[in-house]
Coordinates of C-alpha atoms and ligand atoms in Angstrom, one line a residue:
M1 CA 119.0 90.0 68.4
N2 CA 115.8 92.0 68.8
A3 CA 112.9 90.0 67.5
F4 CA 110.2 92.0 66.2
A5 CA 110.5 94.3 63.0
E6 CA 107.1 96.2 62.1
P7 CA 103.9 95.5 61.7
I8 CA 104.0 93.8 65.2
H9 CA 101.0 91.8 65.8
P10 CA 99.5 90.8 69.2
S11 CA 100.4 87.2 69.9
Q12 CA 104.6 88.5 68.7
L13 CA 104.2 91.7 71.3
E14 CA 102.6 88.8 74.5
A15 CA 105.4 86.5 73.3
L16 CA 108.3 89.2 73.6
F17 CA 106.7 89.6 76.9
N18 CA 106.9 86.3 78.1
Q19 CA 110.3 86.1 77.2
Q20 CA 111.2 88.3 79.6
R21 CA 109.6 87.7 82.4
Q22 CA 111.3 84.2 82.1
A23 CA 114.1 85.7 81.9
F24 CA 113.1 87.4 85.2
L25 CA 112.3 85.1 86.7
S26 CA 115.2 83.3 86.5
Q27 CA 117.1 85.5 86.7
P28 CA 115.0 88.3 89.1
A29 CA 117.6 91.0 90.3
P30 CA 120.8 92.1 88.9
D31 CA 123.7 92.9 91.2
I32 CA 125.3 96.3 91.6
S33 CA 128.3 95.6 88.9
K34 CA 125.7 94.1 86.0
R35 CA 123.2 97.0 86.7
K36 CA 126.5 99.4 86.2
A37 CA 127.6 97.5 83.7
Q38 CA 124.4 97.8 81.8
L39 CA 124.4 101.5 82.4
A40 CA 127.9 101.7 80.8
M41 CA 127.3 99.1 77.9
L42 CA 124.4 101.8 76.6
R43 CA 126.5 104.8 77.2
S44 CA 128.6 103.9 74.6
A45 CA 126.2 102.7 72.1
V46 CA 124.9 106.5 72.3
L47 CA 128.2 107.3 71.9
A48 CA 129.1 105.5 69.4
F49 CA 125.1 105.4 67.1
R50 CA 126.4 109.7 68.0
D51 CA 126.2 110.3 63.9
E52 CA 124.3 108.3 63.6
I53 CA 121.6 110.3 65.6
E54 CA 121.5 113.5 64.7
T55 CA 121.3 112.9 60.7
A56 CA 118.4 110.8 61.6
I57 CA 116.7 113.5 63.8
S58 CA 117.0 116.2 61.6
A59 CA 116.3 113.4 58.4
D60 CA 112.9 113.2 60.7
F61 CA 112.2 116.9 61.4
G62 CA 113.2 118.4 58.2
N63 CA 116.5 119.9 60.3
R64 CA 117.4 120.3 63.7
S65 CA 121.3 120.8 64.2
R66 CA 123.3 119.1 65.3
H67 CA 124.3 121.6 68.1
E68 CA 120.7 121.3 69.7
T69 CA 120.7 117.4 69.7
G70 CA 124.5 117.2 71.0
I71 CA 123.1 120.0 73.5
M72 CA 118.9 118.6 74.4
E73 CA 119.4 114.9 74.3
L74 CA 122.8 113.6 73.7
A75 CA 124.8 115.4 77.2
G76 CA 121.6 115.2 79.1
V77 CA 121.2 110.5 78.4
V78 CA 125.4 110.6 79.1
Q79 CA 124.8 112.9 82.1
A80 CA 122.0 110.9 83.7
I81 CA 123.9 108.3 83.0
D82 CA 126.8 109.1 84.7
Y83 CA 124.6 110.7 87.5
L84 CA 122.2 106.6 88.4
S85 CA 126.4 104.9 87.7
R86 CA 127.7 107.4 90.1
K87 CA 124.2 106.9 93.1
L88 CA 123.9 103.5 92.4
R89 CA 124.7 102.1 95.3
R90 CA 123.2 104.4 97.9
F91 CA 120.3 103.7 95.6
M92 CA 120.0 100.8 95.8
K93 CA 121.0 100.0 99.9
R94 CA 118.8 98.6 102.4
Q95 CA 116.9 101.5 104.1
R96 CA 116.8 101.2 107.7
R97 CA 113.5 102.2 109.4
H98 CA 112.3 102.0 112.5
V99 CA 111.1 99.7 115.2
G100 CA 108.5 100.3 117.2
L101 CA 108.7 99.4 122.0
F102 CA 107.0 96.1 121.6
Y103 CA 109.4 94.7 119.1
R104 CA 112.6 95.7 119.9
A105 CA 115.1 94.0 119.1
G106 CA 113.7 92.8 115.6
Q107 CA 114.3 95.1 112.1
A108 CA 113.4 96.8 109.7
Y109 CA 114.1 97.4 106.3
V110 CA 112.8 98.3 103.0
E111 CA 114.6 96.9 100.5
Y112 CA 114.5 98.3 96.3
Q113 CA 114.0 95.4 94.3
P114 CA 112.7 95.4 90.4
K115 CA 109.9 95.6 90.1
G116 CA 110.5 93.2 86.3
I117 CA 109.5 93.9 82.6
I118 CA 108.8 98.1 83.1
G119 CA 107.0 98.7 79.6
V120 CA 108.8 102.4 78.2
M121 CA 106.8 104.5 75.9
A122 CA 108.3 108.1 74.1
P123 CA 106.9 110.9 72.1
W124 CA 109.3 112.5 69.2
N125 CA 109.4 115.8 70.2
Y126 CA 113.6 114.5 72.7
P127 CA 113.5 111.1 70.9
I128 CA 116.7 110.1 72.3
S129 CA 116.3 110.7 76.1
L130 CA 112.7 110.6 76.1
T131 CA 113.1 106.9 76.1
M132 CA 116.9 106.3 76.6
I133 CA 116.5 109.0 80.6
P134 CA 113.5 106.6 80.7
L135 CA 115.3 103.2 79.9
A136 CA 118.6 104.0 82.0
T137 CA 116.3 104.5 85.0
A138 CA 114.6 101.4 84.5
I139 CA 118.3 99.0 84.2
A140 CA 119.4 101.0 87.4
A141 CA 117.0 100.0 89.1
G142 CA 117.5 96.0 88.0
N143 CA 114.9 96.3 85.1
R144 CA 114.1 94.7 81.8
V145 CA 112.3 96.8 79.3
M146 CA 110.1 96.9 76.4
L147 CA 110.4 100.1 74.6
K148 CA 108.5 102.2 72.3
P149 CA 109.5 104.9 70.5
S150 CA 107.3 107.2 68.1
E151 CA 106.5 106.5 64.5
L152 CA 106.1 110.0 63.4
T153 CA 110.5 109.6 64.1
P154 CA 110.7 107.3 61.7
R155 CA 114.3 107.5 61.3
T156 CA 115.6 107.9 64.5
S157 CA 113.1 105.2 66.0
E158 CA 115.1 103.0 63.4
V159 CA 118.1 103.5 64.8
I160 CA 117.1 103.2 68.4
K161 CA 116.2 99.8 67.8
R162 CA 119.0 98.5 66.1
M163 CA 121.3 100.4 68.2
L164 CA 119.7 98.4 71.0
A165 CA 119.6 95.1 69.6
E166 CA 123.3 95.1 68.9
T167 CA 123.9 96.8 72.7
F168 CA 120.9 93.8 74.2
A169 CA 119.7 90.7 74.1
T170 CA 116.2 91.0 74.1
E171 CA 115.3 89.3 76.8
D172 CA 116.8 92.2 79.0
V173 CA 116.1 95.5 75.7
A174 CA 113.2 94.9 73.0
V175 CA 112.2 97.4 71.2
V176 CA 108.9 97.2 69.7
L177 CA 108.1 99.9 66.4
G178 CA 104.6 101.1 65.3
G179 CA 101.9 103.8 65.9
P180 CA 98.9 104.5 67.6
A181 CA 97.7 100.9 66.9
V182 CA 100.3 99.4 68.1
G183 CA 101.0 101.3 71.2
A184 CA 97.4 100.7 72.0
E185 CA 98.3 97.2 71.6
F186 CA 101.4 97.4 74.0
S187 CA 99.7 99.4 76.5
G188 CA 98.0 96.0 77.6
L189 CA 100.3 94.4 78.1
P190 CA 100.9 93.5 82.7
F191 CA 104.1 94.7 82.9
D192 CA 105.7 96.0 86.4
H193 CA 105.9 99.5 85.8
L194 CA 104.8 102.0 82.4
L195 CA 106.2 105.2 82.5
F196 CA 104.4 107.1 79.5
T197 CA 105.9 110.1 78.0
G198 CA 103.4 111.6 75.3
S199 CA 99.8 114.2 75.0
T200 CA 97.6 114.1 77.9
Q201 CA 94.7 112.3 76.0
V202 CA 96.7 109.8 74.5
G203 CA 98.2 109.1 78.5
R204 CA 94.1 108.7 79.1
Q205 CA 94.0 106.0 77.2
V206 CA 97.0 104.2 78.3
M207 CA 96.2 104.9 81.8
K208 CA 93.2 102.7 81.1
A209 CA 94.6 99.9 78.9
A210 CA 97.5 99.9 81.9
S211 CA 94.1 99.5 84.4
D212 CA 92.5 95.8 83.4
H213 CA 96.0 94.8 84.8
L214 CA 97.0 96.9 87.8
V215 CA 99.1 97.9 86.3
P216 CA 101.3 101.4 87.7
L217 CA 102.2 104.3 86.0
T218 CA 104.2 107.0 86.3
L219 CA 102.5 109.3 83.6
E220 CA 104.6 112.2 82.1
L221 CA 101.9 113.7 80.0
G222 CA 101.9 118.0 78.6
G223 CA 99.8 121.6 79.3
K224 CA 100.6 125.1 79.2
S225 CA 103.6 126.4 81.0
P226 CA 102.7 129.8 81.9
V227 CA 106.0 131.7 82.1
I228 CA 105.7 135.1 85.1
V229 CA 107.6 138.3 84.8
S230 CA 107.8 139.9 87.0
Q231 CA 107.4 144.0 86.6
G232 CA 110.3 146.0 85.6
H233 CA 111.9 142.4 84.8
I234 CA 112.5 142.3 80.9
N235 CA 116.8 142.1 80.6
D236 CA 119.3 140.3 79.0
Q237 CA 119.3 137.4 80.5
T238 CA 115.3 137.2 80.9
M239 CA 114.6 137.7 77.5
K240 CA 117.3 134.9 76.3
S241 CA 116.4 132.6 78.9
I242 CA 112.7 132.8 77.9
V243 CA 113.8 133.2 74.0
F244 CA 115.5 129.4 74.9
G245 CA 113.5 128.3 76.5
K246 CA 110.3 128.9 73.9
L247 CA 112.3 128.1 70.7
S248 CA 114.0 125.2 71.5
N249 CA 113.5 122.3 69.6
G250 CA 111.3 125.1 67.2
G251 CA 109.3 125.7 70.8
Q252 CA 108.7 121.8 70.5
T253 CA 109.4 120.5 74.1
C254 CA 106.8 119.7 76.8
V255 CA 108.2 122.7 78.8
A256 CA 108.3 124.5 77.1
P257 CA 106.6 128.1 77.4
D258 CA 103.6 128.0 76.3
Y259 CA 102.4 131.8 77.0
A260 CA 103.7 134.4 78.9
L261 CA 102.3 136.7 81.3
V262 CA 103.7 141.0 81.1
H263 CA 102.6 143.5 83.6
E264 CA 100.8 145.7 81.1
D265 CA 103.2 148.8 81.5
D266 CA 106.0 146.1 79.9
R267 CA 104.1 144.8 77.1
D268 CA 106.0 146.6 74.6
A269 CA 108.8 145.9 75.5
F270 CA 108.9 142.6 76.6
V271 CA 107.7 142.7 72.4
K272 CA 111.1 144.8 71.3
A273 CA 113.3 142.6 73.5
Y274 CA 112.0 139.0 73.0
T275 CA 112.0 140.5 69.5
D276 CA 115.1 141.5 69.2
T277 CA 116.5 138.4 70.9
V278 CA 114.9 135.9 68.0
A279 CA 116.9 137.9 65.6
R280 CA 120.5 138.0 67.6
F281 CA 119.6 134.0 68.5
Y282 CA 118.9 133.5 65.0
P283 CA 120.5 135.4 62.2
D284 CA 119.1 133.9 59.1
G285 CA 115.0 133.9 61.0
P286 CA 113.7 130.8 60.2
T287 CA 116.2 129.4 58.0
S288 CA 118.8 129.7 60.2
V289 CA 120.5 126.4 60.8
D290 CA 120.0 126.1 64.6
Y291 CA 116.7 126.7 64.5
T292 CA 114.5 123.7 64.0
S293 CA 111.3 122.4 61.7
I294 CA 107.8 121.2 62.8
V295 CA 108.0 117.1 62.7
S296 CA 104.9 116.6 60.6
D297 CA 103.0 118.0 58.2
G298 CA 100.0 117.9 60.7
H299 CA 101.7 119.9 63.7
H300 CA 102.3 122.4 60.7
A301 CA 99.8 123.2 59.7
R302 CA 98.1 122.5 63.8
L303 CA 100.4 125.3 64.5
L304 CA 99.2 128.0 61.5
N305 CA 94.9 127.2 62.2
L306 CA 96.4 129.0 65.6
V307 CA 98.1 131.4 64.6
E308 CA 94.7 132.2 61.7
D309 CA 92.4 131.3 64.5
A310 CA 93.9 134.4 67.2
R311 CA 94.6 136.7 64.0
Q312 CA 90.6 135.9 63.4
K313 CA 89.2 136.7 67.3
G314 CA 91.6 140.3 67.1
A315 CA 95.0 139.6 68.4
K316 CA 97.8 141.3 66.9
V317 CA 100.6 138.1 65.3
I318 CA 103.9 139.6 65.0
E319 CA 106.6 137.1 62.8
T320 CA 109.7 137.5 64.3
G321 CA 113.0 137.7 61.8
V322 CA 111.5 137.0 59.1
N323 CA 112.8 138.3 55.7
P324 CA 110.2 139.6 53.3
E325 CA 113.0 138.9 50.7
R326 CA 114.0 135.8 51.0
A327 CA 112.0 132.8 50.8
I328 CA 111.7 130.0 52.6
T329 CA 112.2 127.4 51.6
R330 CA 113.5 124.5 53.5
I331 CA 110.0 122.3 55.3
R332 CA 108.0 122.9 57.6
T333 CA 109.7 126.0 59.0
F334 CA 108.0 128.0 61.5
A335 CA 108.7 131.4 62.2
P336 CA 108.8 132.5 65.7
T337 CA 105.3 134.1 66.2
L338 CA 104.0 136.5 69.0
I339 CA 100.1 136.7 69.6
I340 CA 99.6 140.4 71.2
D341 CA 96.1 140.5 73.1
A342 CA 95.6 137.0 73.3
N343 CA 92.0 136.1 75.1
D344 CA 90.2 133.0 76.1
Q345 CA 88.7 133.3 73.5
M346 CA 91.2 132.0 71.0
A347 CA 92.3 128.3 70.9
V348 CA 96.4 129.2 71.8
M349 CA 94.9 130.2 75.1
H350 CA 93.5 126.4 75.6
E351 CA 95.4 124.0 73.6
E352 CA 99.0 122.9 74.1
I353 CA 100.6 125.6 71.2
F354 CA 103.9 122.7 71.5
G355 CA 105.8 125.3 68.0
P356 CA 107.3 128.5 68.5
I357 CA 103.8 130.7 69.1
L358 CA 103.8 132.7 72.5
P359 CA 100.7 134.4 73.0
V360 CA 102.2 137.4 75.4
C361 CA 98.6 138.9 78.2
T362 CA 98.7 141.5 80.2
Y363 CA 98.4 141.5 83.9
R364 CA 98.3 144.6 86.2
T365 CA 98.2 142.6 90.2
I366 CA 99.9 139.3 91.1
D367 CA 97.6 138.1 92.7
E368 CA 95.9 138.2 88.9
V369 CA 98.4 136.3 87.8
I370 CA 98.3 133.5 90.6
E371 CA 94.0 133.9 90.3
Y372 CA 94.2 133.2 86.0
V373 CA 97.1 130.2 86.9
N374 CA 94.6 128.1 89.5
N375 CA 91.7 128.6 87.3
R376 CA 93.1 126.4 84.3
P377 CA 94.6 123.0 84.7
R378 CA 98.1 121.9 86.4
P379 CA 101.0 123.0 84.1
L380 CA 103.9 120.1 83.9
A381 CA 106.2 124.0 85.1
L382 CA 106.0 127.1 86.2
Y383 CA 108.3 129.4 85.7
Y384 CA 108.7 133.8 87.4
F385 CA 111.7 135.6 86.7
G386 CA 112.6 138.6 88.9
Y387 CA 113.5 139.1 91.6
D388 CA 110.8 140.2 94.5
N389 CA 111.4 137.8 96.9
D390 CA 107.4 138.1 98.6
E391 CA 106.5 137.7 95.3
R392 CA 108.2 135.3 94.2
D393 CA 107.6 132.9 97.2
A394 CA 104.1 133.8 96.6
V395 CA 103.6 132.7 93.5
L396 CA 105.1 129.6 94.2
R397 CA 103.0 128.8 97.0
R398 CA 100.1 129.2 96.1
T399 CA 100.5 127.9 92.6
T400 CA 100.4 123.6 92.2
S401 CA 103.3 123.0 88.9
G402 CA 104.8 119.8 88.0
N403 CA 108.5 121.8 88.9
V404 CA 109.3 125.4 89.0
G405 CA 112.4 126.9 87.3
V406 CA 112.9 130.5 89.3
N407 CA 114.7 132.8 86.9
N408 CA 115.2 130.3 84.0
A409 CA 113.5 128.5 81.7
I410 CA 113.5 124.1 80.6
M411 CA 117.2 124.2 82.6
H412 CA 115.3 122.5 85.9
V413 CA 115.1 119.2 83.6
A414 CA 118.8 119.4 83.0
Q415 CA 118.9 118.6 86.9
D416 CA 119.9 115.1 87.2
D417 CA 118.5 115.4 91.6
L418 CA 115.8 116.7 91.1
P419 CA 112.7 115.5 90.5
F420 CA 110.9 115.6 87.4
G421 CA 106.7 115.0 86.6
G422 CA 103.6 116.4 86.3
I423 CA 100.8 116.2 88.0
G424 CA 97.1 116.1 87.0
P425 CA 96.3 116.2 84.1
S426 CA 99.9 117.2 83.0
G427 CA 101.5 113.7 84.4
M428 CA 101.0 111.7 87.2
G429 CA 105.1 110.0 89.9
A430 CA 108.4 111.3 88.4
Y431 CA 111.4 109.9 86.9
H432 CA 115.4 111.9 87.2
G433 CA 116.4 111.0 91.2
I434 CA 116.4 109.4 93.9
E435 CA 112.6 109.3 92.2
G436 CA 112.9 107.7 89.6
F437 CA 114.9 104.7 90.6
R438 CA 111.6 104.0 92.9
A439 CA 109.1 104.4 91.1
M440 CA 110.5 101.7 89.0
S441 CA 111.7 99.7 92.1
H442 CA 109.3 97.6 94.6
A443 CA 109.9 99.2 97.8
K444 CA 110.1 95.8 99.8
G445 CA 109.0 96.9 103.1
V446 CA 110.9 93.8 105.4
F447 CA 110.6 92.9 109.0
V448 CA 112.6 90.8 111.2
Q449 CA 111.1 89.9 113.9
S450 CA 114.1 88.4 117.4
R451 CA 115.0 85.9 119.0
W452 CA 112.9 87.6 122.4
S453 CA 110.6 90.8 121.7
L454 CA 107.6 91.7 124.8
A455 CA 105.4 92.0 121.0
R456 CA 105.7 87.6 121.3
L457 CA 104.2 88.2 123.5
L458 CA 100.8 89.9 123.5
H459 CA 98.4 87.1 122.7
A460 CA 95.4 85.1 124.0
P461 CA 94.7 84.6 126.6
F462 CA 95.5 88.7 127.9
G463 CA 96.1 89.1 130.9
S464 CA 98.9 91.9 133.0
L465 CA 100.4 92.6 130.6
A466 CA 98.4 93.1 127.2
N467 CA 97.0 96.1 130.4
F468 CA 100.6 97.1 130.5
A469 CA 101.0 97.0 126.6
L470 CA 97.3 98.6 126.5
V471 CA 98.6 101.4 128.5
M472 CA 101.6 102.3 127.7
T473 CA 100.5 102.7 123.7
L474 CA 97.1 103.9 124.2
G475 CA 97.5 105.7 128.4
R476 CA 96.1 105.8 131.4
S477 CA 93.2 109.0 130.4
R478 CA 91.5 107.5 128.1
K479 CA 89.7 104.7 130.2
R480 CA 87.8 101.8 127.7
A481 CA 87.1 99.6 130.8
A482 CA 83.6 99.4 130.0
D483 CA 83.8 95.7 128.3
G484 CA 85.3 95.2 132.7
K485 CA 87.7 93.8 130.9
I486 CA 90.9 96.0 130.9
K487 CA 92.0 97.1 134.4
L488 CA 93.4 100.1 133.7
G489 CA 96.1 101.3 136.6
F490 CA 97.6 98.4 137.7
Ligands
LIG501 P1 100.8 111.1 71.6 O1 100.5 111.1 73.3 O2 100.8 111.4 70.5 O3 101.9 110.1 71.3 C1 102.9 109.6 72.4 C2 103.0 107.7 72.1 O4 101.4 107.4 72.6 C3 103.5 107.5 70.8 O5 105.6 106.8 70.8 C4 102.5 107.4 69.9 O6 102.6 106.1 68.9 C5 101.4 106.3 71.1 N1 100.4 106.2 70.8 C6 99.4 107.5 70.2 N2 98.1 107.8 69.8 C7 98.4 106.0 70.8 C8 96.8 105.6 71.8 N3 95.7 105.7 71.6 N4 97.3 104.0 72.5 C9 98.1 104.0 73.1 N5 99.3 104.5 72.6 C10 99.8 105.4 71.1 O7 102.6 112.0 71.9 P2 103.4 113.4 71.3 O8 102.5 114.1 69.8 O9 104.3 112.2 70.8 O10 104.0 113.9 71.8 C11 102.9 114.7 72.6 C12 103.4 114.9 73.1 O11 103.6 114.6 74.6 C13 103.2 116.8 73.8 O12 101.5 116.9 74.9 C14 103.6 117.1 75.1 O13 103.8 117.6 76.3 C15 104.1 115.1 75.7 N6 105.6 115.4 75.6 C16 105.7 115.5 78.4 C17 106.5 114.7 78.1 C18 106.7 114.8 79.2 O14 107.9 114.6 79.9 N7 106.0 115.6 80.3 C19 107.7 115.4 76.6 C20 107.8 115.1 76.2 C21 106.1 115.3 75.5

């Protein structure tokens, strides 16, 4: 059973850490069968707790449909676990590396060794997948894990704690509950690796705290991900993808399209098609059963302020799907909102929106679009919709973002074999795919010297063999005979 309930004292955190450290030292590298068994246990636990998870998440958000939790979280977790189990043998395999001429017949190889204890810090927006996929990755790489879910989804975090306490020994996997204060203590522990998912602002603090012990980090942060729609490319598929990407989880998705860049001739068509598509997806408007509420009053107020600020600075605001005759009684619903004619004076064009608001900006040429993106912090994701391959290639080649989706939004996250991560202010490092396994493993290079090799003969006093070796490696043309010691051309 997990030993600690909130509030947790720093000394308790350390005790928990030391317990895992001792366990790691006594059993440092679980074999493939143990790792697969742990992955299978995690998979079974998630499925066994499915109902509880769906209920807790909906209660935490105010509303989130079971379908959305199933599709956006549980399916992804199960798929990731299955992927890791399937690939594990290949991931763990010792890798032969090239051996230089003078070191033959030695052997060089890389051994992927568990790092030890991995800290995982998670946000609230996908409270299951953003805890369970890092956990599964860490387990696959043979590690022990301390996990801190978010305080903003307290019911779900309680379920996570209970589920993992029933599934794993604390020395293998431990859950620590708490808010920013606990997070600050947690991020100061001497982990062997820390995977933090959350805001860029808190990511900075976590990086500072981790630097005390030089803890290696994976930072999965946020940012403003643009969606670029090629001229004339407003069609059913495009709009469905954009609305799906933007409004899933009520827009509270790190890789959701943050703002749209639409050709100026297409602006009105885009607005109409977006509005129509929202009405098809959510026939009862913001009170539709499939429409997710905003997680907290604070975030709800923040979104209202973003819209009000844009309105006051001259934007046209369109609330889609709202029926003026039907009062909205469900808590913290926020209508899908378009901000037309957004400009850089508005906060909505600076802050990560993280809600169902989509600013629509217009462009005349694709060069303008590329310049606009490049003049801003590097985004976590970038989306391009269009069939103009030259234009698409120009966008991909000349911009830098964590990941890219072409003719889809947010689907890259579901590709288990692709690395997932940001760059610069949107993140550091990646997980998913082999990149995740490697981030949580130490790539230990091993060189085994053979009984006989030329390298064994290269020692003082240097003579003709050393000369030969130098000619072989440096060549004859660059004569380095200035000190008279190296006689070339023998
Ligand atoms: P957050 O940064 O506020 O919190 C993340 C975690 O850090 C939580 O567990 C929280 O308790 C903890 N924390 C808060 N303050 C802390 C402090 N001072 N020191 C240490 N820990 C602290 O993020 P959030 O509001 O939960 O999540 C939203 C953000 O996360 C958005 O910016 C979003 O883009 C980002 N996000 C990124 C990804 C990704 O994969 N890149 C995924 C989801 C969310």
